[in-house]
Coordinates of C-alpha atoms and ligand atoms in Angstrom, one line a residue:
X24 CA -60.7 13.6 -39.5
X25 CA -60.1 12.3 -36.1
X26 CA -61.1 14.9 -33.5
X27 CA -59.7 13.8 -30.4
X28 CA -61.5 15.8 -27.8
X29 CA -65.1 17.3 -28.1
X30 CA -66.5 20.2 -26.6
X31 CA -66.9 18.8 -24.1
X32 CA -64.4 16.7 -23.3
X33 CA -66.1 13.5 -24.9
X34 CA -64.2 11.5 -27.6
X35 CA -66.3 12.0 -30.7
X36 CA -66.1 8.5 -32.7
X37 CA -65.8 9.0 -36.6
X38 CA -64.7 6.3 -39.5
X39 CA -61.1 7.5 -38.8
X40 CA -60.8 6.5 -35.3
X41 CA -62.7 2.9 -35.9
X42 CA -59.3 2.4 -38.3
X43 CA -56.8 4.0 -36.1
X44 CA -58.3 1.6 -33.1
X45 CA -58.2 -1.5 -35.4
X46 CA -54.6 -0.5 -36.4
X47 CA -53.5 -0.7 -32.5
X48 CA -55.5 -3.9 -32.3
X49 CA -54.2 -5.4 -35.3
X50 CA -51.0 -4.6 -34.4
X51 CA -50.9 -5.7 -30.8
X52 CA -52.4 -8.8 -31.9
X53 CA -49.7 -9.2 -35.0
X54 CA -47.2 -8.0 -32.4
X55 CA -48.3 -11.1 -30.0
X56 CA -47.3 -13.2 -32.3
X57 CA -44.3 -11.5 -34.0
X58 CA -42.9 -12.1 -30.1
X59 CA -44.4 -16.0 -29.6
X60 CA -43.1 -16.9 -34.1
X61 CA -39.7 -15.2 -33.8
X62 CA -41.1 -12.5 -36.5
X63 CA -38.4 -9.7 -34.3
X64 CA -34.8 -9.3 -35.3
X65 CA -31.9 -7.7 -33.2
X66 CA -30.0 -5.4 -35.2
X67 CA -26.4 -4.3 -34.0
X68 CA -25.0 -0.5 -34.0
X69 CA -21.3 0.2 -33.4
X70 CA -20.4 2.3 -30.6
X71 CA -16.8 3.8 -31.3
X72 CA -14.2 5.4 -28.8
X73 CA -13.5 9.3 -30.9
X74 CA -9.7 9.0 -29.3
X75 CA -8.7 5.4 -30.7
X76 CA -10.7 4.7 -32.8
X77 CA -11.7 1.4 -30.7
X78 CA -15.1 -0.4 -31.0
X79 CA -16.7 -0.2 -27.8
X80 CA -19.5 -2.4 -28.3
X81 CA -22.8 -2.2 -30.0
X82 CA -26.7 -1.4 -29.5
X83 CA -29.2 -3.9 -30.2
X84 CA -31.8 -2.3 -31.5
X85 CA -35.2 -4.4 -32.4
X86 CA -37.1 -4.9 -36.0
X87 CA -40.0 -6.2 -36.7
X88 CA -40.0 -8.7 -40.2
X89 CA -43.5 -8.5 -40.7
X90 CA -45.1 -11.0 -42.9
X91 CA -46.7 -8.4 -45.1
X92 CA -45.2 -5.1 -44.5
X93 CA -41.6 -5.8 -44.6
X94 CA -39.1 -4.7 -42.0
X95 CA -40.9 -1.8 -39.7
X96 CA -38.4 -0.1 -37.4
X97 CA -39.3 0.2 -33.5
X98 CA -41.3 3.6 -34.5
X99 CA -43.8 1.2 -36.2
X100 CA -44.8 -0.9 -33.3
X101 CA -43.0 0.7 -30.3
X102 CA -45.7 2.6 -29.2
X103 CA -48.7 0.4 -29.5
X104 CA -46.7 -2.2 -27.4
X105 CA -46.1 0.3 -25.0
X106 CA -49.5 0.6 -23.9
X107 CA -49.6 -2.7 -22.1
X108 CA -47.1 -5.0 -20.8
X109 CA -46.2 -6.5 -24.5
X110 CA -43.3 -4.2 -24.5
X111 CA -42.2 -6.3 -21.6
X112 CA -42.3 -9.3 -23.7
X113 CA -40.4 -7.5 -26.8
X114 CA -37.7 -6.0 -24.4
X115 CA -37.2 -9.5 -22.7
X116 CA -36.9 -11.2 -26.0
X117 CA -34.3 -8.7 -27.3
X118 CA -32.3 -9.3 -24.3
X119 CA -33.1 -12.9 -24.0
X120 CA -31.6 -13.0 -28.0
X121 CA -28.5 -10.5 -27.0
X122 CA -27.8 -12.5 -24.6
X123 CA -27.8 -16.1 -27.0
X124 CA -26.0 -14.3 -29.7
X125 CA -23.0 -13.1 -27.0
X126 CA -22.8 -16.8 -26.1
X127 CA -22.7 -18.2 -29.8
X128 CA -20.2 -15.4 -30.7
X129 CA -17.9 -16.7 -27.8
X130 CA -18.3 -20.1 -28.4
X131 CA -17.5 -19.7 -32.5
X132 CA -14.4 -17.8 -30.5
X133 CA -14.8 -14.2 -32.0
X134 CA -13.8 -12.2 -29.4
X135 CA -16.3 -10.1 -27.7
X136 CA -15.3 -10.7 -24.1
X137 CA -14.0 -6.8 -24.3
X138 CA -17.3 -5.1 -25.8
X139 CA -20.2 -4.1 -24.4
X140 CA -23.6 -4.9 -25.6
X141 CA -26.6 -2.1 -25.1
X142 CA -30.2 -3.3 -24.6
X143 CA -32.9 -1.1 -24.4
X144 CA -35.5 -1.5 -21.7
X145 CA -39.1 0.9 -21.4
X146 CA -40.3 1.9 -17.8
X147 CA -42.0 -1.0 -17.6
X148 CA -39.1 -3.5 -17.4
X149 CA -38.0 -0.3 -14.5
X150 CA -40.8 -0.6 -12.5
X151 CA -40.7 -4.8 -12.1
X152 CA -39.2 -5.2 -8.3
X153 CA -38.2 -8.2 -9.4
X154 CA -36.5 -7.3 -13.1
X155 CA -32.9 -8.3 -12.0
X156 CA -34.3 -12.0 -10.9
X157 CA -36.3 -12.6 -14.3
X158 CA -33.3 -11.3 -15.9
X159 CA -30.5 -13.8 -14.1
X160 CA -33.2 -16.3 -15.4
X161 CA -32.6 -15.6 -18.8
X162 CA -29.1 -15.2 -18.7
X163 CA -28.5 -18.3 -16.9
X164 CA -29.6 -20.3 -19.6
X165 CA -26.8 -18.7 -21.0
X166 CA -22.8 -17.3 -21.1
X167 CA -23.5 -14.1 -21.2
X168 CA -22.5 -12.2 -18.2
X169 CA -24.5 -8.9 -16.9
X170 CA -20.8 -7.4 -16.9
X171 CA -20.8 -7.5 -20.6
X172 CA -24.1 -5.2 -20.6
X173 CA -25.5 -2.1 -20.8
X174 CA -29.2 -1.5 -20.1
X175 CA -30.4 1.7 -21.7
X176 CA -33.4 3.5 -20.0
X177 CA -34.1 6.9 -21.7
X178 CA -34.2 10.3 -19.7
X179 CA -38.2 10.6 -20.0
X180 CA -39.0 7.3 -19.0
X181 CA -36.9 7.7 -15.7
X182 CA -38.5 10.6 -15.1
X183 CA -41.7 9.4 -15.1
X184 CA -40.9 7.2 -11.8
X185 CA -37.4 8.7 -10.8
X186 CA -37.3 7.3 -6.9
X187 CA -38.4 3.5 -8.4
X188 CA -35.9 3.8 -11.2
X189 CA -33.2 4.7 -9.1
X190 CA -34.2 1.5 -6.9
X191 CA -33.9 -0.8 -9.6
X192 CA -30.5 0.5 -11.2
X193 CA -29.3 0.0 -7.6
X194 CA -30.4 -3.5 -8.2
X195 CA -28.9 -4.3 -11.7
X196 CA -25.7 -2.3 -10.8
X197 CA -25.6 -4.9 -7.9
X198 CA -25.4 -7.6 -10.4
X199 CA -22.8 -5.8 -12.8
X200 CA -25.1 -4.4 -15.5
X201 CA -23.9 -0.8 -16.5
X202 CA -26.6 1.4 -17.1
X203 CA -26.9 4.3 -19.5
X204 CA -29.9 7.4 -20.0
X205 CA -31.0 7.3 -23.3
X206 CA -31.9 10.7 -25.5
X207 CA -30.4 12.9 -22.8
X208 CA -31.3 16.0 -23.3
X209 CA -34.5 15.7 -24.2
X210 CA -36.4 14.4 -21.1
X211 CA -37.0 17.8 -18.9
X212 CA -34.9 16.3 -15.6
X213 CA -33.2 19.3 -14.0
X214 CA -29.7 19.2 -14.1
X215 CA -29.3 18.5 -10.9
X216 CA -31.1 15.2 -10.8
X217 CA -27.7 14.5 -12.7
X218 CA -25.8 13.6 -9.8
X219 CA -28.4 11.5 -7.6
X220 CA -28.6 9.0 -11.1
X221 CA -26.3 7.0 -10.4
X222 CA -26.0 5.7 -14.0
X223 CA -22.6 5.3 -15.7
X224 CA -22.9 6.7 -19.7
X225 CA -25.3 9.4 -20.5
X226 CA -26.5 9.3 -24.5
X227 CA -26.3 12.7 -25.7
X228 CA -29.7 12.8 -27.8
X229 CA -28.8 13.0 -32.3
X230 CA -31.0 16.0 -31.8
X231 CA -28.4 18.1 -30.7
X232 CA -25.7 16.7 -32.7
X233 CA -27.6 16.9 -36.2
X234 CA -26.7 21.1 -36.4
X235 CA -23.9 20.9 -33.7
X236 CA -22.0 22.6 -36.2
X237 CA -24.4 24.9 -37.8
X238 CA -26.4 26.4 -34.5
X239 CA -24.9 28.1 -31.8
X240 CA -27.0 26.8 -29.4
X241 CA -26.7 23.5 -29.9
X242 CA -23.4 23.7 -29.8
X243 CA -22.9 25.1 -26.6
X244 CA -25.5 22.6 -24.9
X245 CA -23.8 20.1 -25.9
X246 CA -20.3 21.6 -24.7
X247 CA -22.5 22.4 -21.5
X248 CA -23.4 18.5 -21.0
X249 CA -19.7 17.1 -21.9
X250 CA -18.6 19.6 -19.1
X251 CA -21.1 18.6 -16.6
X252 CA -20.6 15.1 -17.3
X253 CA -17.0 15.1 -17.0
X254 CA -17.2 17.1 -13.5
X255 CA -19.8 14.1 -12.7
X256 CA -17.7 11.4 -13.7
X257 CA -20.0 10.1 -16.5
X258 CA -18.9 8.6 -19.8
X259 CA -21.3 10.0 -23.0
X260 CA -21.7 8.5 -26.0
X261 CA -23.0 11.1 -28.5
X262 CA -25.6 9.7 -30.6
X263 CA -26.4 10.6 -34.5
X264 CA -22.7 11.0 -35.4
X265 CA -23.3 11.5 -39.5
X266 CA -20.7 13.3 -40.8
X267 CA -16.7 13.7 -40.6
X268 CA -17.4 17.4 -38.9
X269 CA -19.8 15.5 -36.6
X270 CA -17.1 13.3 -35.8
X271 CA -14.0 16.0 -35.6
X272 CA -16.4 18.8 -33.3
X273 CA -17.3 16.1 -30.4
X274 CA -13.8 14.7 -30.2
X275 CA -12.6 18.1 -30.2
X276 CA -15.7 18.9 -27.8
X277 CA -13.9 16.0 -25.0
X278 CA -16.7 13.9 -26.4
X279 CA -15.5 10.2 -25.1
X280 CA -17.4 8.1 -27.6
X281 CA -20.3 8.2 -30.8
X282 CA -22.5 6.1 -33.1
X283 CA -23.9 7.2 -36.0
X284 CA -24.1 6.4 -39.5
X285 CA -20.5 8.0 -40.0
X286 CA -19.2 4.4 -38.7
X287 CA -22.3 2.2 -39.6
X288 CA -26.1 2.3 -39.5
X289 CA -27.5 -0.3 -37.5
X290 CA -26.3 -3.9 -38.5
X291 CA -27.8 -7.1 -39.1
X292 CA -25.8 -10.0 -37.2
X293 CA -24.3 -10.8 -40.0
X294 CA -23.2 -7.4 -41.1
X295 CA -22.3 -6.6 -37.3
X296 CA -20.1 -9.8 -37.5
X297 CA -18.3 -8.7 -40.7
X298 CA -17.6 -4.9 -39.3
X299 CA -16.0 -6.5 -36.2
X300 CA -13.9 -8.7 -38.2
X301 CA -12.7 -5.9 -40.8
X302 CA -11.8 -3.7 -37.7
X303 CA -10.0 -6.7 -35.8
X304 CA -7.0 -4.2 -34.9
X305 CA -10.4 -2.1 -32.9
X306 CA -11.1 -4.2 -30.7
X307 CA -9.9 -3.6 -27.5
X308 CA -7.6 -6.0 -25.8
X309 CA -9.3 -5.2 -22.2
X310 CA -12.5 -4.3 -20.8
X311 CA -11.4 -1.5 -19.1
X312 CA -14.6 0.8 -18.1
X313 CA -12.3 3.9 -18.5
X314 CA -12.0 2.6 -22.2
X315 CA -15.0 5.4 -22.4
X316 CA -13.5 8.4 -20.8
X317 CA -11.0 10.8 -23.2
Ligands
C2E1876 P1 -32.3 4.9 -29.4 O1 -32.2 3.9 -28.3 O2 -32.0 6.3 -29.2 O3 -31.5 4.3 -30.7 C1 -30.9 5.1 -31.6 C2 -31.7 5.3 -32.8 O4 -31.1 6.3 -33.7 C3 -31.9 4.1 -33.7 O5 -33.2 4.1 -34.3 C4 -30.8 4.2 -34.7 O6 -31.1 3.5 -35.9 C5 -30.9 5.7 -34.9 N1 -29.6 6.3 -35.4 C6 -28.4 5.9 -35.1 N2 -27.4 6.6 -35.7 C7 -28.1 7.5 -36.5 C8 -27.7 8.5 -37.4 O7 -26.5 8.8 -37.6 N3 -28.7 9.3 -38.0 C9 -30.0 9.0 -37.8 N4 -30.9 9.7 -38.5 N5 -30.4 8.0 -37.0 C10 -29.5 7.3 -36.3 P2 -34.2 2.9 -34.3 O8 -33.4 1.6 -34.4 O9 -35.2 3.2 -35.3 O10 -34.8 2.9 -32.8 C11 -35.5 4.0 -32.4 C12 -35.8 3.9 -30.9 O11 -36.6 2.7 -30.6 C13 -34.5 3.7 -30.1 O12 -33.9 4.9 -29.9 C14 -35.1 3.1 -28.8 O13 -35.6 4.2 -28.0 C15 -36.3 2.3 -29.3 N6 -35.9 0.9 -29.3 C16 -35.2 0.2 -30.2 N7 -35.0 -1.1 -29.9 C17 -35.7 -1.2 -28.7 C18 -36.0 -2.3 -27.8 O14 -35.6 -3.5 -28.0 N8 -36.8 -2.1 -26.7 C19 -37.2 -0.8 -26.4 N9 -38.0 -0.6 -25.4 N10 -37.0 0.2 -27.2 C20 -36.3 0.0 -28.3
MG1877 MG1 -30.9 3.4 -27.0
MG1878 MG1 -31.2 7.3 -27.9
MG1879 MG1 -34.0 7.7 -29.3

């Protein structure tokens, strides 16, 4: 098998590692052109308010049609991609299709002026001084307004460059983008870098929430992080919300919003399309930010 250190510290080569290194070359270069062909879909997941029940918006979360393998989730391709500055070019094409779709929806006149869209962005699209310029770019080819977004950065990638990634929030808050950590939880910032982030939502990482119910201590750090958060004056969205008991423990927890495949798994346009129209009487009538505090 692959050994990745010697003895000494030298790589030792074997037949394995020729694969696994034509794998990441295979797929960087079939990843190339998945972003130039329009092989990459968006997919949409509903973000739901636990008090009214309202749709708050959605995530786009990125697919990969593959001409031979079929659909491959972000876990297929994600990390390759994010060994060089391709995973610019697949976050700037999810946001660059986002921000189409919100202007197709609007012009077909479904309402989505009151829902917010979540895009996910690696370090990076963080560390470019110039990300909110490139981004106005895109959306200026467009009517999709950085009000009506969310740009989701998780808690381990900021803390890889805290100091630049507060800079650039500082810049996309400027233009109206809200900004939420991702996997929160899960990326070894001390709490008290809480209150210098400056972000608006805070995604409680599905790890905790999968046994919420079942261990002790996951329960309690997640009642931990809904207090702090509250005291802090950030809105959470819970993430991996399965079950009803999922569902019933965070609202009962103060727990403002969830996704998870108790409402819907992530969506394909179409499917995202129909769930907003069955849940018409869920959509909010104003944009109110405070729609995501109980
Ligand atoms: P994430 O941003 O934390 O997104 C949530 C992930 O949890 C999604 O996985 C979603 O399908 C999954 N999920 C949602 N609800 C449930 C549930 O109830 N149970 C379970 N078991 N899973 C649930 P997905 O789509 O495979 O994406 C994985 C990760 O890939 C995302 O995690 C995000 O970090 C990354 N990602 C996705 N799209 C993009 C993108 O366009 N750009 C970048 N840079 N990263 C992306
Ligand atoms: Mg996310
Ligand atoms: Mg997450
Ligand atoms: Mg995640």
């Amino acid at each position: 098998y692959a050994k990745r250190n010697g003895r000494d510290g030298y790589r030792i080569y074997t037949d394995e590692m020729t694969t696994e290194v034509n794998d990441i070359i295979e797929t960087s270069r079939g990843l190339h052109h998945a972003v130039s062909q329009d092989e990459l879909m968006v997919f949409f997941q509903p973000k739901v308010n636990l008090a009214t029940g309202n749709i708050l918006g959605a995530e786009a979360l990125v697919r990969w049609q593959h001409p031979r393998l079929g659909l491959l989730p972000p876990s297929a391709f994600l990390e390759v991609a994010e060994k060089s500055d391709l995973v610019v070019d697949i976050d700037k094409w999810v946001f660059s299709k986002v921000a189409k779709l919100v202007t197709e929806w609007k012009r077909a006149g479904i309402d989505t002026s009151n829902i917010f869209i979540s895009v996910n962005f690696s370090a990076r699209m963080f560390y470019m001084t110039d990300l909110a310029e490139q981004l106005q770019t895109i959306l200026d080819k467009t009517e999709c307004k950085p009000s009506q977004l969310i740009l989701e950065i998780t808690e381990r990638d900021m803390m890889r460059d805290f100091e630049t990634c507060v800079r650039t929030i500082e810049m996309l808050h400027a233009k109206g983008y809200k900004i939420a950590i991702d996997d929160f939880g899960t990326g070894y910032s001390s709490l008290s870098v809480l209150k210098n982030l400056s972000a608006d939502y805070i995604k409680l990482d599905r790890s905790f929430i999968k046994d919420v119910n079942t261990s002790p201590s996951d329960y309690e750090i997640t009642k931990a992080i809904l207090q702090l958060a509250k005291v802090l004056d950030l809105a959470v969205v819970a993430e991996g919300a399965e079950t009803r008991s999922h569902v019933d423990t965070l609202r009962q927890l103060g727990c403002a919003s969830a996704q998870g495949y108790y409402f819907a798994k992530p969506l394909p346009v179409d499917g995202w399309l129909d769930y907003l129209s069955k849940n018409k009487d869920h959509i909010p009538r104003s944009a109110l930010y405070h729609a995501y505090t109980q």
